[in-house]
Amino acid sequence: MLIYLKKWAVRLFTLLVRRDNLGDVARHAYHRRRDKGA
């Protein structure tokens, strides 16, 4: 359950951060995790 909630938390966080300049950095880090399979 925690992992599932974390995934949603990351999605919501990314959507909120998108507005800021840090959104780009957050997206890059998020894609890196997806590439690793984590």
N, C-alpha and C. Protein backbone atom coordinates (compact mmCIF):
# COMPACT_ATOMS: atom_id res chain seq x y z
N MET A 1 0.83 -1.21 0.00
CA MET A 1 0.00 0.00 0.00
C MET A 1 0.87 1.26 0.00
N LEU A 2 1.93 1.25 0.81
CA LEU A 2 2.79 2.43 0.89
C LEU A 2 3.38 2.77 -0.47
N ILE A 3 3.85 1.75 -1.19
CA ILE A 3 4.46 1.98 -2.50
C ILE A 3 3.42 2.61 -3.44
N TYR A 4 2.18 2.08 -3.41
CA TYR A 4 1.13 2.59 -4.28
C TYR A 4 0.84 4.05 -3.95
N LEU A 5 0.76 4.36 -2.65
CA LEU A 5 0.49 5.74 -2.24
C LEU A 5 1.64 6.65 -2.64
N LYS A 6 2.87 6.13 -2.52
CA LYS A 6 4.04 6.94 -2.89
C LYS A 6 3.97 7.32 -4.36
N LYS A 7 3.57 6.36 -5.21
CA LYS A 7 3.48 6.65 -6.65
C LYS A 7 2.52 7.79 -6.90
N TRP A 8 1.35 7.75 -6.25
CA TRP A 8 0.38 8.82 -6.45
C TRP A 8 0.90 10.13 -5.89
N ALA A 9 1.59 10.06 -4.72
CA ALA A 9 2.14 11.26 -4.10
C ALA A 9 3.15 11.92 -5.04
N VAL A 10 3.98 11.10 -5.67
CA VAL A 10 4.99 11.63 -6.60
C VAL A 10 4.30 12.29 -7.78
N ARG A 11 3.23 11.67 -8.28
CA ARG A 11 2.51 12.23 -9.44
C ARG A 11 1.93 13.60 -9.08
N LEU A 12 1.26 13.67 -7.94
CA LEU A 12 0.65 14.93 -7.52
C LEU A 12 1.74 15.98 -7.28
N PHE A 13 2.83 15.56 -6.63
CA PHE A 13 3.93 16.48 -6.36
C PHE A 13 4.51 17.02 -7.65
N THR A 14 4.69 16.12 -8.63
CA THR A 14 5.26 16.54 -9.92
C THR A 14 4.34 17.55 -10.60
N LEU A 15 3.03 17.29 -10.55
CA LEU A 15 2.08 18.21 -11.19
C LEU A 15 2.17 19.60 -10.54
N LEU A 16 2.30 19.63 -9.22
CA LEU A 16 2.38 20.91 -8.52
C LEU A 16 3.69 21.62 -8.81
N VAL A 17 4.77 20.85 -8.86
CA VAL A 17 6.10 21.45 -9.08
C VAL A 17 6.27 21.89 -10.53
N ARG A 18 5.48 21.30 -11.44
CA ARG A 18 5.59 21.67 -12.86
C ARG A 18 5.54 23.18 -13.05
N ARG A 19 4.74 23.86 -12.24
CA ARG A 19 4.58 25.31 -12.40
C ARG A 19 5.91 26.02 -12.11
N ASP A 20 6.69 25.48 -11.19
CA ASP A 20 7.96 26.13 -10.84
C ASP A 20 9.08 25.69 -11.77
N ASN A 21 10.19 26.41 -11.73
CA ASN A 21 11.35 26.06 -12.55
C ASN A 21 11.90 24.70 -12.14
N LEU A 22 11.74 24.36 -10.86
CA LEU A 22 12.25 23.08 -10.36
C LEU A 22 11.50 21.93 -11.02
N GLY A 23 10.38 22.24 -11.66
CA GLY A 23 9.60 21.19 -12.33
C GLY A 23 10.46 20.43 -13.31
N ASP A 24 11.31 21.14 -14.05
CA ASP A 24 12.18 20.47 -15.03
C ASP A 24 13.10 19.48 -14.32
N VAL A 25 13.71 19.90 -13.23
CA VAL A 25 14.63 19.02 -12.49
C VAL A 25 13.87 17.83 -11.93
N ALA A 26 12.68 18.09 -11.39
CA ALA A 26 11.89 17.01 -10.81
C ALA A 26 11.52 16.00 -11.89
N ARG A 27 11.15 16.51 -13.08
CA ARG A 27 10.78 15.59 -14.16
C ARG A 27 11.97 14.75 -14.60
N HIS A 28 13.14 15.37 -14.68
CA HIS A 28 14.34 14.63 -15.09
C HIS A 28 14.61 13.51 -14.09
N ALA A 29 14.53 13.84 -12.80
CA ALA A 29 14.80 12.84 -11.76
C ALA A 29 13.74 11.74 -11.83
N TYR A 30 12.49 12.14 -12.10
CA TYR A 30 11.40 11.16 -12.19
C TYR A 30 11.64 10.20 -13.34
N HIS A 31 12.05 10.73 -14.50
CA HIS A 31 12.30 9.88 -15.66
C HIS A 31 13.48 8.94 -15.38
N ARG A 32 14.47 9.44 -14.65
CA ARG A 32 15.64 8.60 -14.33
C ARG A 32 15.18 7.39 -13.55
N ARG A 33 14.28 7.60 -12.58
CA ARG A 33 13.78 6.49 -11.77
C ARG A 33 13.01 5.51 -12.64
N ARG A 34 12.22 6.03 -13.58
CA ARG A 34 11.43 5.15 -14.46
C ARG A 34 12.37 4.31 -15.31
N ASP A 35 13.45 4.91 -15.79
CA ASP A 35 14.41 4.17 -16.62
C ASP A 35 15.03 3.03 -15.82
N LYS A 36 15.32 3.29 -14.54
CA LYS A 36 15.93 2.26 -13.69
C LYS A 36 14.92 1.15 -13.40
N GLY A 37 13.63 1.49 -13.49
CA GLY A 37 12.61 0.48 -13.21
C GLY A 37 12.13 0.58 -11.78
N ALA A 38 12.59 1.60 -11.07
CA ALA A 38 12.17 1.77 -9.68
C ALA A 38 10.87 2.57 -9.66
